[in-house]
Structures are given as C-alpha cells and as structure tokens.
Amino acid sequence: MSDSLADAIRTRFRALLSASRFSQFAGVGGVGAIVDNGVLLMLVELADAGFVLAKVVAWAIAIAVIFAINEAWTFATFGDMSPRALAVRLSRSYVVRFGGFLVTLAVYWGLVILFDVMYLLANVIGIGAGFFVNYASESLFTWKVHRD
C-alpha cells in the first residue's frame, strides 16, 4: 500500500473517532429511531400497510428528519450552506444511507419472518445494526469530515 493511500485511510479513520460528533450522531439517530418507529407503528396499525412497505416509508421520513438535525447540529461546521449545496448533501445522504438501510431492512425482515420477532423490536435491532454503516458513510461521504 502506498504511503498516500495509507495516509488517506488514517486521515479518514481519525475523522471517525471524534467522540463528540459520534455522540451527537447517535443522539440524532435516537430521534430518528423514534420517528421511524412512530411512522412504522401508524402505518402498520392504523393504515394496515404491510410491514416492509411501512418500513420503507418510515425510513424515508426518518432520514429527512435526521438529515435536518445533523445538518444544523452534528455537522453544522461542514459544507457550504447554499441551497444547491444543501440539496446535494441531502441527495447524497439518501444515497449513502441506503447501504445502512439495506442492513437495517435485512435484519428487520429476517427477525420478523424467520424468528417471529415483533416488528417494532425487529426495527430497533435493525436500526442498531445499520447505525455504524450510516455513521461512517455520512461522515466521510456526505459531510466529508476528513477534510476539516
């Protein structure tokens, strides 16, 4: 491995080790999990939506809430604040969080279908599984904290 590649990896890894940013991201994720579970509960119980469709909709809404809070708090010092830059970061956020969503959805589906776990508990476990993928992706690709 070349020195420049090793340096790039070290720089990115160090950027992920910010305890305060990690704590903020986790706190915002907690708010997102509450939104996600709330929407999921309403769609399944009140709208009689299927548990997978309800999860997809709940995720999309929760990500918008999470992005807004992260933009204003966790990553407030990163990136241009122009409308175009915000739109690019929001789009990028949905794209990079899709990897975490696939992890979350796989765990969620597997727990509900294969192990008969209640869908809300399965959702919380799935969100926890996707959390670290989302933290690394958002930090490095959406807000590019390693460029600080």
PDB file of C-alpha atoms in Angstrom:
ATOM      1  CA  MET A   1       0.000   0.000   0.000  1.00  0.00           C
ATOM      2  CA  SER A   2       1.427   3.369  -0.964  1.00  0.00           C
ATOM      3  CA  ASP A   3       2.094   5.989   1.703  1.00  0.00           C
ATOM      4  CA  SER A   4      -0.519   8.315   0.222  1.00  0.00           C
ATOM      5  CA  LEU A   5      -3.228   5.633   0.363  1.00  0.00           C
ATOM      6  CA  ALA A   6      -2.225   4.696   3.906  1.00  0.00           C
ATOM      7  CA  ASP A   7      -2.295   8.379   4.874  1.00  0.00           C
ATOM      8  CA  ALA A   8      -5.750   8.799   3.324  1.00  0.00           C
ATOM      9  CA  ILE A   9      -7.082   5.794   5.252  1.00  0.00           C
ATOM     10  CA  ARG A  10      -5.541   7.033   8.524  1.00  0.00           C
ATOM     11  CA  THR A  11      -6.996  10.532   7.997  1.00  0.00           C
ATOM     12  CA  ARG A  12     -10.477   9.152   7.421  1.00  0.00           C
ATOM     13  CA  PHE A  13     -10.262   6.748  10.348  1.00  0.00           C
ATOM     14  CA  ARG A  14      -9.144   9.548  12.695  1.00  0.00           C
ATOM     15  CA  ALA A  15     -12.032  11.715  11.490  1.00  0.00           C
ATOM     16  CA  LEU A  16     -14.468   8.965  12.505  1.00  0.00           C
ATOM     17  CA  LEU A  17     -13.049   8.841  16.038  1.00  0.00           C
ATOM     18  CA  SER A  18     -14.498  12.169  17.163  1.00  0.00           C
ATOM     19  CA  ALA A  19     -16.309  11.277  20.395  1.00  0.00           C
ATOM     20  CA  SER A  20     -18.432  14.417  20.376  1.00  0.00           C
ATOM     21  CA  ARG A  21     -19.522  14.004  16.743  1.00  0.00           C
ATOM     22  CA  PHE A  22     -20.218  10.293  17.315  1.00  0.00           C
ATOM     23  CA  SER A  23     -22.317  11.136  20.397  1.00  0.00           C
ATOM     24  CA  GLN A  24     -24.252  13.790  18.517  1.00  0.00           C
ATOM     25  CA  PHE A  25     -24.826  11.416  15.597  1.00  0.00           C
ATOM     26  CA  ALA A  26     -26.046   8.706  17.990  1.00  0.00           C
ATOM     27  CA  GLY A  27     -28.396  11.167  19.713  1.00  0.00           C
ATOM     28  CA  VAL A  28     -29.813  12.298  16.393  1.00  0.00           C
ATOM     29  CA  GLY A  29     -30.115   8.636  15.427  1.00  0.00           C
ATOM     30  CA  GLY A  30     -32.186   8.091  18.563  1.00  0.00           C
ATOM     31  CA  VAL A  31     -34.586  10.818  17.443  1.00  0.00           C
ATOM     32  CA  GLY A  32     -34.667   9.218  14.004  1.00  0.00           C
ATOM     33  CA  ALA A  33     -35.418   5.808  15.520  1.00  0.00           C
ATOM     34  CA  ILE A  34     -38.365   7.306  17.413  1.00  0.00           C
ATOM     35  CA  VAL A  35     -39.684   8.907  14.208  1.00  0.00           C
ATOM     36  CA  ASP A  36     -39.075   5.688  12.263  1.00  0.00           C
ATOM     37  CA  ASN A  37     -40.888   3.525  14.833  1.00  0.00           C
ATOM     38  CA  GLY A  38     -43.719   6.034  15.196  1.00  0.00           C
ATOM     39  CA  VAL A  39     -44.382   6.164  11.465  1.00  0.00           C
ATOM     40  CA  LEU A  40     -43.962   2.382  11.209  1.00  0.00           C
ATOM     41  CA  LEU A  41     -46.478   1.830  14.014  1.00  0.00           C
ATOM     42  CA  MET A  42     -49.021   4.208  12.459  1.00  0.00           C
ATOM     43  CA  LEU A  43     -48.708   2.693   9.001  1.00  0.00           C
ATOM     44  CA  VAL A  44     -48.951  -0.920  10.161  1.00  0.00           C
ATOM     45  CA  GLU A  45     -51.590  -0.497  12.844  1.00  0.00           C
ATOM     46  CA  LEU A  46     -53.713   2.385  11.530  1.00  0.00           C
ATOM     47  CA  ALA A  47     -53.248   2.230   7.764  1.00  0.00           C
ATOM     48  CA  ASP A  48     -52.937  -1.580   7.615  1.00  0.00           C
ATOM     49  CA  ALA A  49     -49.812  -1.297   5.461  1.00  0.00           C
ATOM     50  CA  GLY A  50     -47.549  -4.301   5.024  1.00  0.00           C
ATOM     51  CA  PHE A  51     -44.566  -4.333   7.355  1.00  0.00           C
ATOM     52  CA  VAL A  52     -41.965  -3.972   4.578  1.00  0.00           C
ATOM     53  CA  LEU A  53     -43.726  -1.140   2.730  1.00  0.00           C
ATOM     54  CA  ALA A  54     -44.341   0.597   6.054  1.00  0.00           C
ATOM     55  CA  LYS A  55     -40.636   0.262   6.889  1.00  0.00           C
ATOM     56  CA  VAL A  56     -39.573   1.831   3.584  1.00  0.00           C
ATOM     57  CA  VAL A  57     -41.875   4.834   4.099  1.00  0.00           C
ATOM     58  CA  ALA A  58     -40.868   5.187   7.760  1.00  0.00           C
ATOM     59  CA  TRP A  59     -37.191   5.125   6.764  1.00  0.00           C
ATOM     60  CA  ALA A  60     -37.633   7.824   4.102  1.00  0.00           C
ATOM     61  CA  ILE A  61     -39.375  10.149   6.560  1.00  0.00           C
ATOM     62  CA  ALA A  62     -36.929   9.459   9.387  1.00  0.00           C
ATOM     63  CA  ILE A  63     -33.940  10.168   7.127  1.00  0.00           C
ATOM     64  CA  ALA A  64     -35.334  13.608   6.251  1.00  0.00           C
ATOM     65  CA  VAL A  65     -35.664  14.417   9.971  1.00  0.00           C
ATOM     66  CA  ILE A  66     -32.216  13.017  10.754  1.00  0.00           C
ATOM     67  CA  PHE A  67     -30.630  14.963   7.907  1.00  0.00           C
ATOM     68  CA  ALA A  68     -32.147  18.250   9.076  1.00  0.00           C
ATOM     69  CA  ILE A  69     -30.908  17.783  12.650  1.00  0.00           C
ATOM     70  CA  ASN A  70     -27.460  16.555  11.577  1.00  0.00           C
ATOM     71  CA  GLU A  71     -27.153  19.467   9.167  1.00  0.00           C
ATOM     72  CA  ALA A  72     -27.977  22.003  11.884  1.00  0.00           C
ATOM     73  CA  TRP A  73     -26.095  20.388  14.776  1.00  0.00           C
ATOM     74  CA  THR A  74     -23.774  17.411  14.261  1.00  0.00           C
ATOM     75  CA  PHE A  75     -22.141  18.613  11.038  1.00  0.00           C
ATOM     76  CA  ALA A  76     -23.010  22.334  11.224  1.00  0.00           C
ATOM     77  CA  THR A  77     -19.431  23.417  10.518  1.00  0.00           C
ATOM     78  CA  PHE A  78     -19.020  21.241   7.415  1.00  0.00           C
ATOM     79  CA  GLY A  79     -20.009  22.356   3.952  1.00  0.00           C
ATOM     80  CA  ASP A  80     -21.409  25.332   2.111  1.00  0.00           C
ATOM     81  CA  MET A  81     -24.885  26.482   3.183  1.00  0.00           C
ATOM     82  CA  SER A  82     -26.177  27.459  -0.270  1.00  0.00           C
ATOM     83  CA  PRO A  83     -29.475  25.862  -1.345  1.00  0.00           C
ATOM     84  CA  ARG A  84     -27.664  23.906  -4.047  1.00  0.00           C
ATOM     85  CA  ALA A  85     -25.061  22.562  -1.590  1.00  0.00           C
ATOM     86  CA  LEU A  86     -27.820  21.581   0.858  1.00  0.00           C
ATOM     87  CA  ALA A  87     -29.713  19.777  -1.926  1.00  0.00           C
ATOM     88  CA  VAL A  88     -26.546  17.930  -2.957  1.00  0.00           C
ATOM     89  CA  ARG A  89     -25.872  16.861   0.653  1.00  0.00           C
ATOM     90  CA  LEU A  90     -29.496  15.744   1.138  1.00  0.00           C
ATOM     91  CA  SER A  91     -29.364  13.692  -2.061  1.00  0.00           C
ATOM     92  CA  ARG A  92     -26.004  12.248  -1.085  1.00  0.00           C
ATOM     93  CA  SER A  93     -27.370  11.464   2.389  1.00  0.00           C
ATOM     94  CA  TYR A  94     -30.191   9.358   0.972  1.00  0.00           C
ATOM     95  CA  VAL A  95     -27.784   7.563  -1.360  1.00  0.00           C
ATOM     96  CA  VAL A  96     -25.148   6.768   1.265  1.00  0.00           C
ATOM     97  CA  ARG A  97     -27.708   5.853   3.910  1.00  0.00           C
ATOM     98  CA  PHE A  98     -29.196   3.333   1.523  1.00  0.00           C
ATOM     99  CA  GLY A  99     -26.381   0.934   2.459  1.00  0.00           C
ATOM    100  CA  GLY A 100     -27.319   1.234   6.133  1.00  0.00           C
ATOM    101  CA  PHE A 101     -30.967   0.865   5.166  1.00  0.00           C
ATOM    102  CA  LEU A 102     -30.259  -2.412   3.361  1.00  0.00           C
ATOM    103  CA  VAL A 103     -28.550  -3.725   6.512  1.00  0.00           C
ATOM    104  CA  THR A 104     -31.466  -2.491   8.628  1.00  0.00           C
ATOM    105  CA  LEU A 105     -34.075  -3.945   6.277  1.00  0.00           C
ATOM    106  CA  ALA A 106     -32.336  -7.336   6.053  1.00  0.00           C
ATOM    107  CA  VAL A 107     -32.134  -7.625   9.846  1.00  0.00           C
ATOM    108  CA  TYR A 108     -35.720  -6.340  10.223  1.00  0.00           C
ATOM    109  CA  TRP A 109     -37.138  -8.736   7.634  1.00  0.00           C
ATOM    110  CA  GLY A 110     -35.125 -11.693   8.936  1.00  0.00           C
ATOM    111  CA  LEU A 111     -36.166 -11.162  12.535  1.00  0.00           C
ATOM    112  CA  VAL A 112     -39.853 -10.740  11.654  1.00  0.00           C
ATOM    113  CA  ILE A 113     -40.116 -13.536   9.082  1.00  0.00           C
ATOM    114  CA  LEU A 114     -37.576 -16.089  10.297  1.00  0.00           C
ATOM    115  CA  PHE A 115     -37.727 -15.586  14.060  1.00  0.00           C
ATOM    116  CA  ASP A 116     -41.226 -14.142  14.573  1.00  0.00           C
ATOM    117  CA  VAL A 117     -39.860 -11.102  16.452  1.00  0.00           C
ATOM    118  CA  MET A 118     -42.368  -8.258  16.933  1.00  0.00           C
ATOM    119  CA  TYR A 119     -41.859  -5.801  14.057  1.00  0.00           C
ATOM    120  CA  LEU A 120     -41.122  -2.760  16.273  1.00  0.00           C
ATOM    121  CA  LEU A 121     -38.428  -4.617  18.233  1.00  0.00           C
ATOM    122  CA  ALA A 122     -37.010  -6.004  14.978  1.00  0.00           C
ATOM    123  CA  ASN A 123     -36.907  -2.457  13.629  1.00  0.00           C
ATOM    124  CA  VAL A 124     -34.927  -1.159  16.612  1.00  0.00           C
ATOM    125  CA  ILE A 125     -32.437  -4.028  16.309  1.00  0.00           C
ATOM    126  CA  GLY A 126     -32.145  -3.420  12.553  1.00  0.00           C
ATOM    127  CA  ILE A 127     -31.573   0.301  13.080  1.00  0.00           C
ATOM    128  CA  GLY A 128     -28.798  -0.534  15.539  1.00  0.00           C
ATOM    129  CA  ALA A 129     -27.183  -2.852  13.007  1.00  0.00           C
ATOM    130  CA  GLY A 130     -27.251  -0.182  10.282  1.00  0.00           C
ATOM    131  CA  PHE A 131     -26.053   2.618  12.583  1.00  0.00           C
ATOM    132  CA  PHE A 132     -22.309   2.141  12.090  1.00  0.00           C
ATOM    133  CA  VAL A 133     -22.623   1.884   8.306  1.00  0.00           C
ATOM    134  CA  ASN A 134     -24.595   5.139   8.367  1.00  0.00           C
ATOM    135  CA  TYR A 135     -22.145   6.931  10.687  1.00  0.00           C
ATOM    136  CA  ALA A 136     -19.127   6.111   8.528  1.00  0.00           C
ATOM    137  CA  SER A 137     -20.946   6.838   5.262  1.00  0.00           C
ATOM    138  CA  GLU A 138     -22.457  10.133   6.385  1.00  0.00           C
ATOM    139  CA  SER A 139     -19.240  11.339   7.996  1.00  0.00           C
ATOM    140  CA  LEU A 140     -16.976  10.514   5.072  1.00  0.00           C
ATOM    141  CA  PHE A 141     -19.207  10.957   2.021  1.00  0.00           C
ATOM    142  CA  THR A 142     -21.997  13.388   2.909  1.00  0.00           C
ATOM    143  CA  TRP A 143     -20.193  15.876   5.146  1.00  0.00           C
ATOM    144  CA  LYS A 144     -16.569  14.851   4.342  1.00  0.00           C
ATOM    145  CA  VAL A 145     -15.325  15.421   7.895  1.00  0.00           C
ATOM    146  CA  HIS A 146     -11.858  14.200   6.990  1.00  0.00           C
ATOM    147  CA  ARG A 147     -11.372  17.437   5.022  1.00  0.00           C
ATOM    148  CA  ASP A 148     -11.657  19.559   8.172  1.00  0.00           C
TER     149      ASP A 148
END
